[in-house]
mmCIF file of C-alpha atoms in Angstrom:
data_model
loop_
_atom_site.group_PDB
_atom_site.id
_atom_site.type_symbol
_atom_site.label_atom_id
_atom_site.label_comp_id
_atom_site.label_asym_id
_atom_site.label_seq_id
_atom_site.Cartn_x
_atom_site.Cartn_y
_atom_site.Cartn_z
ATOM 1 C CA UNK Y 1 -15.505 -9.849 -32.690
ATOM 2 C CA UNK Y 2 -16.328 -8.284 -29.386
ATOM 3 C CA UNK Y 3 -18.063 -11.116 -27.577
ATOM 4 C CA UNK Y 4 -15.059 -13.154 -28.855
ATOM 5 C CA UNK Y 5 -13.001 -10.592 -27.224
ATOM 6 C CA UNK Y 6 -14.598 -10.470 -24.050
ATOM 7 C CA UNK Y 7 -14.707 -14.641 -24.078
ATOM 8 C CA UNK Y 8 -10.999 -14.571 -24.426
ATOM 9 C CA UNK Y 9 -10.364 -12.023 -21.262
ATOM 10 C CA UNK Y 10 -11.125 -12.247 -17.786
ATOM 11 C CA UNK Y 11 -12.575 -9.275 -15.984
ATOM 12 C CA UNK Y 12 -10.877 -8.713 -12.709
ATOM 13 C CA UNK Y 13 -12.664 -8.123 -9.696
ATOM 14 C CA UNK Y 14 -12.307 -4.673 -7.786
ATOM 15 C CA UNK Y 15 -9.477 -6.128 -4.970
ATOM 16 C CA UNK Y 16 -7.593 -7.571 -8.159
ATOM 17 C CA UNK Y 17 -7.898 -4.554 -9.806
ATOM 18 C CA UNK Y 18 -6.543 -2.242 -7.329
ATOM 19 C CA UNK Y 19 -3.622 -4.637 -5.974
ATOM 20 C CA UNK Y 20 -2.988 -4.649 -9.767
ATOM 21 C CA UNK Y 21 -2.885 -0.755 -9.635
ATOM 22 C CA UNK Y 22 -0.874 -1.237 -6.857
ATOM 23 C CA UNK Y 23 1.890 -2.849 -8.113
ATOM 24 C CA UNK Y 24 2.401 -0.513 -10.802
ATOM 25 C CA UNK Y 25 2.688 1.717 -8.190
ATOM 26 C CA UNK Y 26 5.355 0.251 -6.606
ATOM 27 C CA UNK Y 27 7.268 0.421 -9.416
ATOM 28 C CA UNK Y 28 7.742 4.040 -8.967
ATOM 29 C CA UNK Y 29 10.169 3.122 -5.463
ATOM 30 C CA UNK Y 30 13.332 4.570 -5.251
ATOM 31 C CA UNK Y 31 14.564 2.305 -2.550
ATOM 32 C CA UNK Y 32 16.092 -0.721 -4.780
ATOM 33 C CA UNK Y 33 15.658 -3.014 -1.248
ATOM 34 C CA UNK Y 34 12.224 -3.059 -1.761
ATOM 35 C CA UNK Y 35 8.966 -1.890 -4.078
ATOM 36 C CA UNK Y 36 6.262 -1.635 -2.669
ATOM 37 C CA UNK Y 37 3.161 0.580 -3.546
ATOM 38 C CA UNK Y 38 -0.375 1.451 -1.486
ATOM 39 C CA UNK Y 39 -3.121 2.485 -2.762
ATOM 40 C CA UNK Y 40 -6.174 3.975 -1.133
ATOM 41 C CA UNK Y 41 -9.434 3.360 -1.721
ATOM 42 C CA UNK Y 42 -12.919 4.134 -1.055
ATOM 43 C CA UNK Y 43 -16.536 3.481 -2.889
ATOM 44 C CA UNK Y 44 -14.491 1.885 -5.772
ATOM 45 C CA UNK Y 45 -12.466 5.380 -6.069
ATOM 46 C CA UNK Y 46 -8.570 5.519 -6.255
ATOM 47 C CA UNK Y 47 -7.965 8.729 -3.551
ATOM 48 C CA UNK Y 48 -4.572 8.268 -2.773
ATOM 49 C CA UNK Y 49 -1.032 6.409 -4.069
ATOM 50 C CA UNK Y 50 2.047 5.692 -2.479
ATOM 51 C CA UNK Y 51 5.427 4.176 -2.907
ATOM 52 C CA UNK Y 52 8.748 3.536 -0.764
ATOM 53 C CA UNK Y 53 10.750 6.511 -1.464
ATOM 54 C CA UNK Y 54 13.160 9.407 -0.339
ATOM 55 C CA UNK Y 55 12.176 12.873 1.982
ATOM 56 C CA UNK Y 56 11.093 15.248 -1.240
ATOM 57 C CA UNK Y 57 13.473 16.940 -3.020
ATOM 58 C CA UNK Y 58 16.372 14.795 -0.919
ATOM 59 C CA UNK Y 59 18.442 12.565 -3.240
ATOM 60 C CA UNK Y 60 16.690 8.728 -3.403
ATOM 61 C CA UNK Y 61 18.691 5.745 -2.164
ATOM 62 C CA UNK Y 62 18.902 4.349 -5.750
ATOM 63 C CA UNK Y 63 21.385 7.760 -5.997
ATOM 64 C CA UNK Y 64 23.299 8.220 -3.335
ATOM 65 C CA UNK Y 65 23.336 4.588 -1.264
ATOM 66 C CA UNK Y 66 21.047 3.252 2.045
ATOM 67 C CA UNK Y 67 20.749 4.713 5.229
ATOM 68 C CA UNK Y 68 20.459 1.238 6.746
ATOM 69 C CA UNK Y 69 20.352 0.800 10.535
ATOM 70 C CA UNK Y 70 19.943 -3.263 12.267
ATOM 71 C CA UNK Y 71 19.389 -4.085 8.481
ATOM 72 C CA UNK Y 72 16.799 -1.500 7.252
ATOM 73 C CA UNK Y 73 17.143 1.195 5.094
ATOM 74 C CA UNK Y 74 15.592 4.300 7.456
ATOM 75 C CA UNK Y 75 15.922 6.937 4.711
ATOM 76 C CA UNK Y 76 13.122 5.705 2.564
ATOM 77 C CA UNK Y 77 9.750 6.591 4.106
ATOM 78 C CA UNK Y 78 7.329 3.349 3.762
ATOM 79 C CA UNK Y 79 4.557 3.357 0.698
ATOM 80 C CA UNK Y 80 1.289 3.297 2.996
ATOM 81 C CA UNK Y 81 2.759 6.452 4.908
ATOM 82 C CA UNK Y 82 3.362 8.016 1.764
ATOM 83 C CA UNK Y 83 -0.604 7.237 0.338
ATOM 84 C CA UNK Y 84 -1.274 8.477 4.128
ATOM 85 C CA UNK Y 85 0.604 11.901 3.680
ATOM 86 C CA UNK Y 86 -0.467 12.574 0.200
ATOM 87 C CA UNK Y 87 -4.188 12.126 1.028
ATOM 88 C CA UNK Y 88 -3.530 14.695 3.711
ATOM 89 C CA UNK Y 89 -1.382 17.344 1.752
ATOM 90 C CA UNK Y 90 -4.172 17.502 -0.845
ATOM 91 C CA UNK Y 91 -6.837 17.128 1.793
ATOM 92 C CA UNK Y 92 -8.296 13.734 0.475
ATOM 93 C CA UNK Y 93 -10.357 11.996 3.642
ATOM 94 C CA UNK Y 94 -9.635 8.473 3.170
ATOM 95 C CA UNK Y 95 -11.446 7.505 6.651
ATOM 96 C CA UNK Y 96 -12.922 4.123 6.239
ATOM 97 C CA UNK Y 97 -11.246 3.502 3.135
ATOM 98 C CA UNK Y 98 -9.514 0.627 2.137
ATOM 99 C CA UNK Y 99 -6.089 0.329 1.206
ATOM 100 C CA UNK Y 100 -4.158 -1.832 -0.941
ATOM 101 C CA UNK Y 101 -0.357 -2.523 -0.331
ATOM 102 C CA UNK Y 102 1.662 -5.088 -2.618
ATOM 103 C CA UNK Y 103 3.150 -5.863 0.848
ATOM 104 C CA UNK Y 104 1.460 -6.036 4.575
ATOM 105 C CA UNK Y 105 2.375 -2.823 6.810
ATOM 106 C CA UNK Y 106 5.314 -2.943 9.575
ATOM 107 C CA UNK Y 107 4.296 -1.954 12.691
ATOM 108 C CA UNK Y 108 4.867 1.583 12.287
ATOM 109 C CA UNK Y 109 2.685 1.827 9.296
ATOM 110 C CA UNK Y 110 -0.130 -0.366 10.506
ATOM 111 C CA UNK Y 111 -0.503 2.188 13.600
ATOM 112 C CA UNK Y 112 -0.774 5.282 10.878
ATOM 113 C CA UNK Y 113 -3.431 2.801 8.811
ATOM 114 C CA UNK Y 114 -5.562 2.543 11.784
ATOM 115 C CA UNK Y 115 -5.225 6.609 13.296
ATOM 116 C CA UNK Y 116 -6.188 7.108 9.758
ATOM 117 C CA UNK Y 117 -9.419 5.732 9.787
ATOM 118 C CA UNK Y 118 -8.965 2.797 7.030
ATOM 119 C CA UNK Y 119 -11.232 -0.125 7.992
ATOM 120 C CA UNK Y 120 -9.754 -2.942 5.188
ATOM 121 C CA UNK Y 121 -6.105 -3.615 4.640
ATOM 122 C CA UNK Y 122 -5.472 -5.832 1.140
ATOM 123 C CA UNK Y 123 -1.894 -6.575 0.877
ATOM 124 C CA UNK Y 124 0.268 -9.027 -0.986
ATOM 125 C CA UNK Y 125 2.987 -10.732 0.590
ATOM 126 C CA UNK Y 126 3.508 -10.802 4.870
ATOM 127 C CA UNK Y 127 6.214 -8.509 5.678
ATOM 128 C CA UNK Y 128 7.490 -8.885 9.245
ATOM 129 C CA UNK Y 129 5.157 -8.311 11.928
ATOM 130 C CA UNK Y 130 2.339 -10.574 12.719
ATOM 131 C CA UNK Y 131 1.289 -7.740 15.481
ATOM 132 C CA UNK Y 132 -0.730 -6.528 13.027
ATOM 133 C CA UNK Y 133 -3.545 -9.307 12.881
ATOM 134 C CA UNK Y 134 -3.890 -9.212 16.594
ATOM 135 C CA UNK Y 135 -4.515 -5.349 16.748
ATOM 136 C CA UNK Y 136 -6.600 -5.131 13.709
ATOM 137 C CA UNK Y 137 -8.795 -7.311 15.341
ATOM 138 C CA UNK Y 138 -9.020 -5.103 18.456
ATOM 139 C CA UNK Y 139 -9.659 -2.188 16.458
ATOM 140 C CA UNK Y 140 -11.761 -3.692 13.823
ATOM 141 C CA UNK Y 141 -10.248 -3.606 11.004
ATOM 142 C CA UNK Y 142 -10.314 -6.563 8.430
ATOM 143 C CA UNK Y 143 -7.287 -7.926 6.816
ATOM 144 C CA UNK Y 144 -7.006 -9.688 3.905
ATOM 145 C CA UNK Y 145 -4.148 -11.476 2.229
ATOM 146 C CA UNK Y 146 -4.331 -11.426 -1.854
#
């Protein structure tokens, strides 16, 4: 039965695996404009999660509406910053890490990714700023779209 089993199902690799982690990560965002979730890696060990969400303890956008400015919602703090800060609260070193995202960093959060330390960014879809390839190059970091 168990070689049947295993016949029948595909083990995922480790960068399938932890997008997959990922995304149910992502489903934790309070920000109904998007879900996204990070996660942050390093010697096959999850050491930090994120997801878009509210200031703690502040109402979430799914409660009380967007703070949206030239089209973006600027109350929800972005997932990867959130992985960033959590790592940091409970004093986690993720440098040379890797972190997954179900969606590429803006700007913003690419420039935390890199101060960080994190040498590999996995992400799903491209979101927004193709800045990011040319400066990850610069500062040696590898991307990779999943």
């Amino acid at each position: 039965m168990r070689k049947k089993l295993s016949q029948k199902l595909k083990r995922a690799g480790w960068d399938e695996y932890f997008m997959n982690i990922a995304k149910v990560v992502a489903s934790r965002s309070t920000c109904e404009r998007k879900f996204v979730g990070a996660v942050i890696v390093r010697d096959k060990t999850i050491l930090s999660t994120g997801y878009n969400g509210s200031i703690r303890k502040l109402a979430h956008c799914s409660q009380v509406g967007h703070l949206m400015e030239n089209g973006h919602c600027v109350a929800t703090i972005h997932a990867e910053a959130n992985a960033i800060i959590q790592a940091a609260k409970n004093g986690v070193c993720i440098d040379g890490g890797t972190i997954y995202m179900t969606a590429s960093p803006c700007w913003s959060c690419f420039k935390l990714i890199a101060n960080a330390g994190i040498k590999r960014v996995c992400f799903g879809e491209f979101y927004r700023d193709a800045r990011i390839f040319k400066f990850a190059k610069k500062a040696r970091m590898t991307l990779v779209k999943l």
